[in-house]
């Protein structure tokens, strides 16, 4: 953990109390002047840090920005997802950066955030609108020891974790639309794009790209998108602190990824079914080469959706675009 993370961690741990400059300098092995210089830098980023000559430093508020050291300081060291966090002000797509890191042999768990993406991508070749400072746009590198057919488990586990985090932080009624959308009151607030590199039938690495529409305003969405998408801010009483949500999402993702690794996908699947708005509905699923129509019944062990067709067959569907038939 670097100096800024350690200072922020110490201030956060103290809560409403102050931490003395002497204590910080002893703990971090730095002079008091060096601590003061780091605190001044944090202040210039927007951290409101009160400094009193006798009592020391106190964190009054944090800005609504994504600061890698600050995010790191709020995650347990044992956590795999987020053990390395990188934040870019602007990039094409966070998944482009993760892909490069993967090819360079970086260990799993690295998370890349961007305040804005110029070429954010969604599923089925769609564009993902990613305006600056208004959402969580990030990608995670995973190197799971799973077979290619089981890769859907990663998306399902991410979906379950993301839903839980959103609901816990905002108290909004978040549900899942198969395979990878999070909805609030029937409109999409977040999506997941899992991209893979496979060797024979094993997954070499996976990039899980997550987009959460946190503080977007109505005019950030096109007229077309407005019909089906919304933001957490538009659905709540006010803006949602992005960094706090990011920390929660990474922790929940870590928990569910551990379940997949430990062969406990069944637990993830149970939670998924409980919160899935698609189960029990008549759906049409469009895939590249065909479409399946029927009743969404349940989730199979590999993460695919089991659909009972009008002819009574049970079809297993791995991915596609779902429309609910009214
Ligand atoms: C979807 O619902 O279509 C999936 C959207 C995934 C968007 C995220 S934003 C971060 C990451 N980088 C991208 O270019 N896409 C994903």
PDB file of N, CA and C and ligand atoms in Angstrom, residues 93-95 117 119-123 128 130 136-139 180-181 188 190-193 209-211, ligand 1:
ATOM      1  N   UNK A  93     -11.572   1.973 -24.143  1.00  0.00           N
ATOM      2  CA  UNK A  93     -12.401   1.065 -23.339  1.00  0.00           C
ATOM      3  C   UNK A  93     -11.492   0.474 -22.257  1.00  0.00           C
ATOM      4  N   UNK A  94     -12.002   0.372 -21.049  1.00  0.00           N
ATOM      5  CA  UNK A  94     -11.180  -0.191 -19.965  1.00  0.00           C
ATOM      6  C   UNK A  94     -10.781  -1.639 -20.295  1.00  0.00           C
ATOM      7  N   UNK A  95     -11.605  -2.299 -21.106  1.00  0.00           N
ATOM      8  CA  UNK A  95     -11.275  -3.686 -21.472  1.00  0.00           C
ATOM      9  C   UNK A  95     -10.082  -3.729 -22.423  1.00  0.00           C
ATOM     10  N   UNK A 117     -15.002   6.869 -21.080  1.00  0.00           N
ATOM     11  CA  UNK A 117     -14.551   5.992 -22.160  1.00  0.00           C
ATOM     12  C   UNK A 117     -15.005   6.603 -23.487  1.00  0.00           C
ATOM     13  N   UNK A 119     -14.697   4.799 -26.390  1.00  0.00           N
ATOM     14  CA  UNK A 119     -15.220   3.698 -27.220  1.00  0.00           C
ATOM     15  C   UNK A 119     -15.728   2.578 -26.331  1.00  0.00           C
ATOM     16  N   UNK A 120     -16.546   2.950 -25.345  1.00  0.00           N
ATOM     17  CA  UNK A 120     -17.109   1.950 -24.448  1.00  0.00           C
ATOM     18  C   UNK A 120     -17.942   0.975 -25.275  1.00  0.00           C
ATOM     19  N   UNK A 121     -17.779  -0.328 -25.019  1.00  0.00           N
ATOM     20  CA  UNK A 121     -18.558  -1.279 -25.810  1.00  0.00           C
ATOM     21  C   UNK A 121     -19.508  -2.103 -24.948  1.00  0.00           C
ATOM     22  N   UNK A 122     -20.658  -2.369 -25.525  1.00  0.00           N
ATOM     23  CA  UNK A 122     -21.657  -3.191 -24.852  1.00  0.00           C
ATOM     24  C   UNK A 122     -21.766  -4.525 -25.561  1.00  0.00           C
ATOM     25  N   UNK A 123     -22.716  -5.333 -25.147  1.00  0.00           N
ATOM     26  CA  UNK A 123     -22.904  -6.631 -25.791  1.00  0.00           C
ATOM     27  C   UNK A 123     -23.448  -6.458 -27.196  1.00  0.00           C
ATOM     28  N   UNK A 128     -21.387   1.660 -25.671  1.00  0.00           N
ATOM     29  CA  UNK A 128     -21.786   1.895 -24.275  1.00  0.00           C
ATOM     30  C   UNK A 128     -21.453   3.349 -23.924  1.00  0.00           C
ATOM     31  N   UNK A 130     -20.476   6.387 -21.953  1.00  0.00           N
ATOM     32  CA  UNK A 130     -19.687   6.450 -20.709  1.00  0.00           C
ATOM     33  C   UNK A 130     -19.218   7.868 -20.401  1.00  0.00           C
ATOM     34  N   UNK A 136     -19.648   4.175 -13.182  1.00  0.00           N
ATOM     35  CA  UNK A 136     -18.524   3.289 -12.892  1.00  0.00           C
ATOM     36  C   UNK A 136     -18.305   2.493 -14.162  1.00  0.00           C
ATOM     37  N   UNK A 137     -17.169   2.767 -14.804  1.00  0.00           N
ATOM     38  CA  UNK A 137     -16.803   2.054 -16.034  1.00  0.00           C
ATOM     39  C   UNK A 137     -15.507   1.335 -15.714  1.00  0.00           C
ATOM     40  N   UNK A 138     -15.572   0.011 -15.593  1.00  0.00           N
ATOM     41  CA  UNK A 138     -14.343  -0.698 -15.223  1.00  0.00           C
ATOM     42  C   UNK A 138     -14.310  -2.132 -15.739  1.00  0.00           C
ATOM     43  N   UNK A 139     -13.089  -2.656 -15.809  1.00  0.00           N
ATOM     44  CA  UNK A 139     -12.895  -4.039 -16.272  1.00  0.00           C
ATOM     45  C   UNK A 139     -11.945  -4.755 -15.329  1.00  0.00           C
ATOM     46  N   UNK A 180     -27.225 -10.555 -18.268  1.00  0.00           N
ATOM     47  CA  UNK A 180     -26.199  -9.713 -17.646  1.00  0.00           C
ATOM     48  C   UNK A 180     -26.624  -8.295 -17.327  1.00  0.00           C
ATOM     49  N   UNK A 181     -27.903  -8.042 -17.210  1.00  0.00           N
ATOM     50  CA  UNK A 181     -28.334  -6.668 -16.931  1.00  0.00           C
ATOM     51  C   UNK A 181     -28.866  -6.544 -15.514  1.00  0.00           C
ATOM     52  N   UNK A 188     -32.865  -0.555 -17.207  1.00  0.00           N
ATOM     53  CA  UNK A 188     -31.484  -0.993 -17.009  1.00  0.00           C
ATOM     54  C   UNK A 188     -30.622   0.088 -16.351  1.00  0.00           C
ATOM     55  N   UNK A 190     -27.318  -1.116 -15.164  1.00  0.00           N
ATOM     56  CA  UNK A 190     -25.950  -1.624 -15.275  1.00  0.00           C
ATOM     57  C   UNK A 190     -25.904  -2.826 -16.207  1.00  0.00           C
ATOM     58  N   UNK A 191     -24.740  -3.023 -16.821  1.00  0.00           N
ATOM     59  CA  UNK A 191     -24.572  -4.170 -17.723  1.00  0.00           C
ATOM     60  C   UNK A 191     -23.171  -4.742 -17.599  1.00  0.00           C
ATOM     61  N   UNK A 192     -23.056  -5.982 -18.017  1.00  0.00           N
ATOM     62  CA  UNK A 192     -21.770  -6.681 -17.918  1.00  0.00           C
ATOM     63  C   UNK A 192     -21.409  -7.264 -19.277  1.00  0.00           C
ATOM     64  N   UNK A 193     -20.167  -7.106 -19.653  1.00  0.00           N
ATOM     65  CA  UNK A 193     -19.680  -7.691 -20.899  1.00  0.00           C
ATOM     66  C   UNK A 193     -18.467  -8.548 -20.572  1.00  0.00           C
ATOM     67  N   UNK A 209     -16.141  -6.753 -18.012  1.00  0.00           N
ATOM     68  CA  UNK A 209     -16.332  -5.302 -18.120  1.00  0.00           C
ATOM     69  C   UNK A 209     -17.680  -4.932 -17.530  1.00  0.00           C
ATOM     70  N   UNK A 210     -17.664  -3.973 -16.628  1.00  0.00           N
ATOM     71  CA  UNK A 210     -18.920  -3.600 -15.947  1.00  0.00           C
ATOM     72  C   UNK A 210     -19.181  -2.103 -16.118  1.00  0.00           C
ATOM     73  N   UNK A 211     -20.390  -1.783 -16.486  1.00  0.00           N
ATOM     74  CA  UNK A 211     -20.784  -0.385 -16.606  1.00  0.00           C
ATOM     75  C   UNK A 211     -21.982  -0.125 -15.714  1.00  0.00           C
TER      76      UNK A 211
HETATM   77  C1  LIG B   1     -24.000  -4.401 -21.858  1.00  0.00           C
HETATM   78  O1  LIG B   1     -24.957  -4.366 -21.100  1.00  0.00           O
HETATM   79  O2  LIG B   1     -24.161  -4.367 -23.077  1.00  0.00           O
HETATM   80  C2  LIG B   1     -22.613  -4.509 -21.280  1.00  0.00           C
HETATM   81  C3  LIG B   1     -22.023  -3.147 -21.026  1.00  0.00           C
HETATM   82  C4  LIG B   1     -20.632  -3.196 -20.453  1.00  0.00           C
HETATM   83  C5  LIG B   1     -20.014  -1.812 -20.368  1.00  0.00           C
HETATM   84  C6  LIG B   1     -18.701  -1.823 -19.641  1.00  0.00           C
HETATM   85  S1  LIG B   1     -18.145  -0.214 -19.207  1.00  0.00           S
HETATM   86  C7  LIG B   1     -16.595  -0.851 -18.739  1.00  0.00           C
HETATM   87  C8  LIG B   1     -16.229  -1.915 -19.749  1.00  0.00           C
HETATM   88  N1  LIG B   1     -15.570  -1.315 -20.890  1.00  0.00           N
HETATM   89  C9  LIG B   1     -16.297  -1.400 -21.987  1.00  0.00           C
HETATM   90  O3  LIG B   1     -15.956  -0.946 -23.100  1.00  0.00           O
HETATM   91  N2  LIG B   1     -17.434  -2.055 -21.748  1.00  0.00           N
HETATM   92  C10 LIG B   1     -17.533  -2.466 -20.356  1.00  0.00           C
END
